[in-house]
Each structure stands twice: as C-alpha cells, then as structure tokens.
Amino acid sequence: MMKYLMLKHYRGAPASVNNVPMDQWTPAEITAHVQYMEDFAAKLVGTGEYVDHQALSPQGTFVRSDGEGRAPLTDGPFAETKDLIAGWMIIDVETYERALELAAELSEAPGAGGRPIREWLELRPFLSATCTMTE
C-alpha cells in the first residue's frame, strides 16, 4: 500500500470548472460540500483506504528561526498572491492509478449552485524508506 496526500487549495492551483469562491456560497451549498467530503471519507473507511483528513483555516503564518536566543521570525497573514491550502486527505491505496481515481472523485464535490467544483487537487506520494526523491 502507498500513502498519498490530496491537497485542496483555496488558491494557488489552476482554476476549477465551477470557480466560485467558497465565501460566496450559500450556507446550504457549504453544508452539501462538507457532507460530500464526509461521505467520501466514510466510503474510504469502508474500503480500508482512509487515513485522515482535515480542513484548514485561511489564516496562517510562516515561521522560522532567527537563531539561538532570538525570537522566531514570522511572515503573515498570507498575501492574496500566495498559495493557500484549504485542507487535505491522506489515502492508503494499492496503486497510483487508484489514487488518481479517488482524487478525481473527490474533485467532483459540489460547490456553488450544487454543481461539481471539478477542482484541481494536488496529489503527492509520501516518501518511504524504500523510495527516493528521484522516483
């Protein structure tokens, strides 16, 4: 089994087909979207392919060390031009093709007007002890 991270973006990915920002959705549209995500996760629990998922707030800060004894440096809140992650899901599947299939299905979550978002998801494999950065 291979673990993959599916990243959902607020911005930074190519535009989705139904490209209406979530802050312009009705409460019912948000509820339907969240329900789709929960139902998708429950399906994957049933197939043994689910690992974890979380939604993320649009607020955030970059943090780094400025050296021993110095206060951490921060950069944020994020500028409108920066990539921004909306959430993530981790799956554990047999093949890359299965990961693609599940990412495409998740991309169909409903958005504005109840129509599928068809958003671009970033699919990234986890590194393991048996793989290298060049694989």
JSON list of C-alpha atoms in Angstrom, two decimals:
[
{"chain": "A", "resi": 1, "resn": "MET", "atom": "CA", "xyz": [0.00, 0.00, 0.00]},
{"chain": "A", "resi": 2, "resn": "MET", "atom": "CA", "xyz": [1.14, 3.53, -0.75]},
{"chain": "A", "resi": 3, "resn": "LYS", "atom": "CA", "xyz": [0.06, 6.66, 1.07]},
{"chain": "A", "resi": 4, "resn": "TYR", "atom": "CA", "xyz": [-0.86, 9.78, -0.85]},
{"chain": "A", "resi": 5, "resn": "LEU", "atom": "CA", "xyz": [-1.72, 13.28, 0.28]},
{"chain": "A", "resi": 6, "resn": "MET", "atom": "CA", "xyz": [-4.52, 15.02, -1.61]},
{"chain": "A", "resi": 7, "resn": "LEU", "atom": "CA", "xyz": [-4.29, 18.78, -1.10]},
{"chain": "A", "resi": 8, "resn": "LYS", "atom": "CA", "xyz": [-7.26, 21.09, -1.64]},
{"chain": "A", "resi": 9, "resn": "HIS", "atom": "CA", "xyz": [-6.32, 24.70, -2.38]},
{"chain": "A", "resi": 10, "resn": "TYR", "atom": "CA", "xyz": [-8.15, 27.94, -1.63]},
{"chain": "A", "resi": 11, "resn": "ARG", "atom": "CA", "xyz": [-5.86, 29.47, -4.23]},
{"chain": "A", "resi": 12, "resn": "GLY", "atom": "CA", "xyz": [-2.65, 28.58, -5.99]},
{"chain": "A", "resi": 13, "resn": "ALA", "atom": "CA", "xyz": [-3.99, 25.68, -8.07]},
{"chain": "A", "resi": 14, "resn": "PRO", "atom": "CA", "xyz": [-5.37, 26.01, -11.61]},
{"chain": "A", "resi": 15, "resn": "ALA", "atom": "CA", "xyz": [-8.92, 27.38, -11.65]},
{"chain": "A", "resi": 16, "resn": "SER", "atom": "CA", "xyz": [-11.68, 24.85, -11.16]},
{"chain": "A", "resi": 17, "resn": "VAL", "atom": "CA", "xyz": [-14.60, 24.42, -13.57]},
{"chain": "A", "resi": 18, "resn": "ASN", "atom": "CA", "xyz": [-17.12, 25.79, -11.03]},
{"chain": "A", "resi": 19, "resn": "ASN", "atom": "CA", "xyz": [-14.77, 28.52, -9.83]},
{"chain": "A", "resi": 20, "resn": "VAL", "atom": "CA", "xyz": [-16.92, 30.41, -7.32]},
{"chain": "A", "resi": 21, "resn": "PRO", "atom": "CA", "xyz": [-15.05, 31.19, -4.06]},
{"chain": "A", "resi": 22, "resn": "MET", "atom": "CA", "xyz": [-16.48, 29.41, -1.03]},
{"chain": "A", "resi": 23, "resn": "ASP", "atom": "CA", "xyz": [-17.12, 32.72, 0.76]},
{"chain": "A", "resi": 24, "resn": "GLN", "atom": "CA", "xyz": [-19.77, 33.38, -1.93]},
{"chain": "A", "resi": 25, "resn": "TRP", "atom": "CA", "xyz": [-21.61, 30.06, -1.41]},
{"chain": "A", "resi": 26, "resn": "THR", "atom": "CA", "xyz": [-24.90, 29.80, 0.44]},
{"chain": "A", "resi": 27, "resn": "PRO", "atom": "CA", "xyz": [-24.99, 28.00, 3.79]},
{"chain": "A", "resi": 28, "resn": "ALA", "atom": "CA", "xyz": [-26.82, 25.10, 2.09]},
{"chain": "A", "resi": 29, "resn": "GLU", "atom": "CA", "xyz": [-24.07, 24.83, -0.55]},
{"chain": "A", "resi": 30, "resn": "ILE", "atom": "CA", "xyz": [-21.38, 24.72, 2.15]},
{"chain": "A", "resi": 31, "resn": "THR", "atom": "CA", "xyz": [-23.34, 22.07, 4.04]},
{"chain": "A", "resi": 32, "resn": "ALA", "atom": "CA", "xyz": [-23.68, 19.95, 0.88]},
{"chain": "A", "resi": 33, "resn": "HIS", "atom": "CA", "xyz": [-19.96, 20.27, 0.17]},
{"chain": "A", "resi": 34, "resn": "VAL", "atom": "CA", "xyz": [-18.96, 19.25, 3.71]},
{"chain": "A", "resi": 35, "resn": "GLN", "atom": "CA", "xyz": [-21.43, 16.34, 3.60]},
{"chain": "A", "resi": 36, "resn": "TYR", "atom": "CA", "xyz": [-19.90, 15.11, 0.32]},
{"chain": "A", "resi": 37, "resn": "MET", "atom": "CA", "xyz": [-16.45, 15.22, 1.93]},
{"chain": "A", "resi": 38, "resn": "GLU", "atom": "CA", "xyz": [-17.66, 13.31, 5.00]},
{"chain": "A", "resi": 39, "resn": "ASP", "atom": "CA", "xyz": [-19.46, 10.70, 2.86]},
{"chain": "A", "resi": 40, "resn": "PHE", "atom": "CA", "xyz": [-16.33, 10.28, 0.70]},
{"chain": "A", "resi": 41, "resn": "ALA", "atom": "CA", "xyz": [-14.20, 9.73, 3.82]},
{"chain": "A", "resi": 42, "resn": "ALA", "atom": "CA", "xyz": [-16.72, 7.23, 5.20]},
{"chain": "A", "resi": 43, "resn": "LYS", "atom": "CA", "xyz": [-16.62, 5.29, 1.92]},
{"chain": "A", "resi": 44, "resn": "LEU", "atom": "CA", "xyz": [-12.84, 5.10, 2.14]},
{"chain": "A", "resi": 45, "resn": "VAL", "atom": "CA", "xyz": [-13.03, 3.92, 5.75]},
{"chain": "A", "resi": 46, "resn": "GLY", "atom": "CA", "xyz": [-15.17, 1.07, 4.42]},
{"chain": "A", "resi": 47, "resn": "THR", "atom": "CA", "xyz": [-12.62, 0.12, 1.75]},
{"chain": "A", "resi": 48, "resn": "GLY", "atom": "CA", "xyz": [-9.67, 0.46, 4.16]},
{"chain": "A", "resi": 49, "resn": "GLU", "atom": "CA", "xyz": [-8.15, 3.28, 2.09]},
{"chain": "A", "resi": 50, "resn": "TYR", "atom": "CA", "xyz": [-8.81, 6.15, 4.50]},
{"chain": "A", "resi": 51, "resn": "VAL", "atom": "CA", "xyz": [-6.07, 7.51, 6.76]},
{"chain": "A", "resi": 52, "resn": "ASP", "atom": "CA", "xyz": [-7.08, 11.05, 7.83]},
{"chain": "A", "resi": 53, "resn": "HIS", "atom": "CA", "xyz": [-8.41, 14.42, 6.65]},
{"chain": "A", "resi": 54, "resn": "GLN", "atom": "CA", "xyz": [-8.69, 17.97, 7.93]},
{"chain": "A", "resi": 55, "resn": "ALA", "atom": "CA", "xyz": [-9.98, 21.31, 6.71]},
{"chain": "A", "resi": 56, "resn": "LEU", "atom": "CA", "xyz": [-7.74, 24.30, 7.31]},
{"chain": "A", "resi": 57, "resn": "SER", "atom": "CA", "xyz": [-8.49, 27.92, 8.12]},
{"chain": "A", "resi": 58, "resn": "PRO", "atom": "CA", "xyz": [-7.42, 30.50, 5.54]},
{"chain": "A", "resi": 59, "resn": "GLN", "atom": "CA", "xyz": [-5.49, 32.30, 8.33]},
{"chain": "A", "resi": 60, "resn": "GLY", "atom": "CA", "xyz": [-1.88, 31.29, 8.85]},
{"chain": "A", "resi": 61, "resn": "THR", "atom": "CA", "xyz": [1.66, 32.45, 9.43]},
{"chain": "A", "resi": 62, "resn": "PHE", "atom": "CA", "xyz": [5.04, 31.35, 8.11]},
{"chain": "A", "resi": 63, "resn": "VAL", "atom": "CA", "xyz": [7.52, 30.89, 10.99]},
{"chain": "A", "resi": 64, "resn": "ARG", "atom": "CA", "xyz": [11.28, 30.34, 11.03]},
{"chain": "A", "resi": 65, "resn": "SER", "atom": "CA", "xyz": [14.15, 30.51, 13.48]},
{"chain": "A", "resi": 66, "resn": "ASP", "atom": "CA", "xyz": [16.28, 33.64, 13.53]},
{"chain": "A", "resi": 67, "resn": "GLY", "atom": "CA", "xyz": [18.98, 31.88, 15.53]},
{"chain": "A", "resi": 68, "resn": "GLU", "atom": "CA", "xyz": [19.56, 30.74, 19.08]},
{"chain": "A", "resi": 69, "resn": "GLY", "atom": "CA", "xyz": [18.28, 33.14, 21.70]},
{"chain": "A", "resi": 70, "resn": "ARG", "atom": "CA", "xyz": [16.32, 35.24, 19.20]},
{"chain": "A", "resi": 71, "resn": "ALA", "atom": "CA", "xyz": [12.56, 35.45, 18.80]},
{"chain": "A", "resi": 72, "resn": "PRO", "atom": "CA", "xyz": [11.02, 33.48, 15.92]},
{"chain": "A", "resi": 73, "resn": "LEU", "atom": "CA", "xyz": [10.53, 35.40, 12.67]},
{"chain": "A", "resi": 74, "resn": "THR", "atom": "CA", "xyz": [7.05, 35.41, 11.17]},
{"chain": "A", "resi": 75, "resn": "ASP", "atom": "CA", "xyz": [5.54, 36.29, 7.81]},
{"chain": "A", "resi": 76, "resn": "GLY", "atom": "CA", "xyz": [1.80, 36.54, 7.56]},
{"chain": "A", "resi": 77, "resn": "PRO", "atom": "CA", "xyz": [-1.07, 36.70, 7.38]},
{"chain": "A", "resi": 78, "resn": "PHE", "atom": "CA", "xyz": [-0.71, 35.31, 3.89]},
{"chain": "A", "resi": 79, "resn": "ALA", "atom": "CA", "xyz": [-0.76, 37.72, 0.98]},
{"chain": "A", "resi": 80, "resn": "GLU", "atom": "CA", "xyz": [-3.56, 37.26, -1.57]},
{"chain": "A", "resi": 81, "resn": "THR", "atom": "CA", "xyz": [-0.98, 36.10, -4.11]},
{"chain": "A", "resi": 82, "resn": "LYS", "atom": "CA", "xyz": [0.35, 33.21, -2.02]},
{"chain": "A", "resi": 83, "resn": "ASP", "atom": "CA", "xyz": [-0.72, 29.61, -2.43]},
{"chain": "A", "resi": 84, "resn": "LEU", "atom": "CA", "xyz": [-3.21, 28.70, 0.29]},
{"chain": "A", "resi": 85, "resn": "ILE", "atom": "CA", "xyz": [-4.19, 25.17, 1.32]},
{"chain": "A", "resi": 86, "resn": "ALA", "atom": "CA", "xyz": [-7.86, 24.62, 2.20]},
{"chain": "A", "resi": 87, "resn": "GLY", "atom": "CA", "xyz": [-7.46, 21.11, 3.56]},
{"chain": "A", "resi": 88, "resn": "TRP", "atom": "CA", "xyz": [-6.05, 17.68, 2.96]},
{"chain": "A", "resi": 89, "resn": "MET", "atom": "CA", "xyz": [-6.88, 14.00, 2.91]},
{"chain": "A", "resi": 90, "resn": "ILE", "atom": "CA", "xyz": [-4.47, 11.10, 3.27]},
{"chain": "A", "resi": 91, "resn": "ILE", "atom": "CA", "xyz": [-5.28, 7.86, 1.50]},
{"chain": "A", "resi": 92, "resn": "ASP", "atom": "CA", "xyz": [-3.53, 4.48, 1.53]},
{"chain": "A", "resi": 93, "resn": "VAL", "atom": "CA", "xyz": [-4.05, 2.67, -1.77]},
{"chain": "A", "resi": 94, "resn": "GLU", "atom": "CA", "xyz": [-2.61, -0.21, -3.78]},
{"chain": "A", "resi": 95, "resn": "THR", "atom": "CA", "xyz": [-1.70, 1.74, -6.92]},
{"chain": "A", "resi": 96, "resn": "TYR", "atom": "CA", "xyz": [-1.06, 5.21, -8.29]},
{"chain": "A", "resi": 97, "resn": "GLU", "atom": "CA", "xyz": [-3.99, 4.67, -10.66]},
{"chain": "A", "resi": 98, "resn": "ARG", "atom": "CA", "xyz": [-6.31, 4.13, -7.66]},
{"chain": "A", "resi": 99, "resn": "ALA", "atom": "CA", "xyz": [-5.00, 7.36, -6.10]},
{"chain": "A", "resi": 100, "resn": "LEU", "atom": "CA", "xyz": [-5.80, 9.20, -9.34]},
{"chain": "A", "resi": 101, "resn": "GLU", "atom": "CA", "xyz": [-9.28, 7.68, -9.41]},
{"chain": "A", "resi": 102, "resn": "LEU", "atom": "CA", "xyz": [-10.02, 8.77, -5.84]},
{"chain": "A", "resi": 103, "resn": "ALA", "atom": "CA", "xyz": [-8.63, 12.29, -6.40]},
{"chain": "A", "resi": 104, "resn": "ALA", "atom": "CA", "xyz": [-10.86, 12.67, -9.46]},
{"chain": "A", "resi": 105, "resn": "GLU", "atom": "CA", "xyz": [-13.87, 11.52, -7.43]},
{"chain": "A", "resi": 106, "resn": "LEU", "atom": "CA", "xyz": [-13.08, 13.98, -4.65]},
{"chain": "A", "resi": 107, "resn": "SER", "atom": "CA", "xyz": [-12.78, 16.72, -7.28]},
{"chain": "A", "resi": 108, "resn": "GLU", "atom": "CA", "xyz": [-16.50, 16.23, -8.00]},
{"chain": "A", "resi": 109, "resn": "ALA", "atom": "CA", "xyz": [-17.58, 17.66, -4.63]},
{"chain": "A", "resi": 110, "resn": "PRO", "atom": "CA", "xyz": [-20.48, 20.06, -5.07]},
{"chain": "A", "resi": 111, "resn": "GLY", "atom": "CA", "xyz": [-19.96, 23.81, -4.92]},
{"chain": "A", "resi": 112, "resn": "ALA", "atom": "CA", "xyz": [-21.94, 26.87, -5.94]},
{"chain": "A", "resi": 113, "resn": "GLY", "atom": "CA", "xyz": [-25.34, 26.05, -7.40]},
{"chain": "A", "resi": 114, "resn": "GLY", "atom": "CA", "xyz": [-24.90, 22.42, -6.31]},
{"chain": "A", "resi": 115, "resn": "ARG", "atom": "CA", "xyz": [-22.74, 21.81, -9.40]},
{"chain": "A", "resi": 116, "resn": "PRO", "atom": "CA", "xyz": [-19.48, 19.83, -9.11]},
{"chain": "A", "resi": 117, "resn": "ILE", "atom": "CA", "xyz": [-16.47, 22.04, -8.44]},
{"chain": "A", "resi": 118, "resn": "ARG", "atom": "CA", "xyz": [-14.16, 19.86, -10.54]},
{"chain": "A", "resi": 119, "resn": "GLU", "atom": "CA", "xyz": [-11.28, 21.44, -8.69]},
{"chain": "A", "resi": 120, "resn": "TRP", "atom": "CA", "xyz": [-7.65, 20.55, -9.25]},
{"chain": "A", "resi": 121, "resn": "LEU", "atom": "CA", "xyz": [-6.29, 18.55, -6.33]},
{"chain": "A", "resi": 122, "resn": "GLU", "atom": "CA", "xyz": [-2.60, 18.20, -5.67]},
{"chain": "A", "resi": 123, "resn": "LEU", "atom": "CA", "xyz": [-1.74, 14.51, -5.32]},
{"chain": "A", "resi": 124, "resn": "ARG", "atom": "CA", "xyz": [1.58, 13.78, -3.61]},
{"chain": "A", "resi": 125, "resn": "PRO", "atom": "CA", "xyz": [3.02, 10.42, -2.55]},
{"chain": "A", "resi": 126, "resn": "PHE", "atom": "CA", "xyz": [4.55, 10.05, 0.88]},
{"chain": "A", "resi": 127, "resn": "LEU", "atom": "CA", "xyz": [8.24, 9.26, 0.93]},
{"chain": "A", "resi": 128, "resn": "SER", "atom": "CA", "xyz": [9.00, 5.87, 2.41]},
{"chain": "A", "resi": 129, "resn": "ALA", "atom": "CA", "xyz": [12.16, 4.09, 3.47]},
{"chain": "A", "resi": 130, "resn": "THR", "atom": "CA", "xyz": [12.22, 2.28, 0.11]},
{"chain": "A", "resi": 131, "resn": "CYS", "atom": "CA", "xyz": [11.79, 5.25, -2.21]},
{"chain": "A", "resi": 132, "resn": "THR", "atom": "CA", "xyz": [13.98, 8.21, -3.07]},
{"chain": "A", "resi": 133, "resn": "MET", "atom": "CA", "xyz": [13.35, 11.77, -4.16]},
{"chain": "A", "resi": 134, "resn": "THR", "atom": "CA", "xyz": [14.03, 10.80, -7.80]},
{"chain": "A", "resi": 135, "resn": "GLU", "atom": "CA", "xyz": [11.31, 8.15, -8.03]}
]
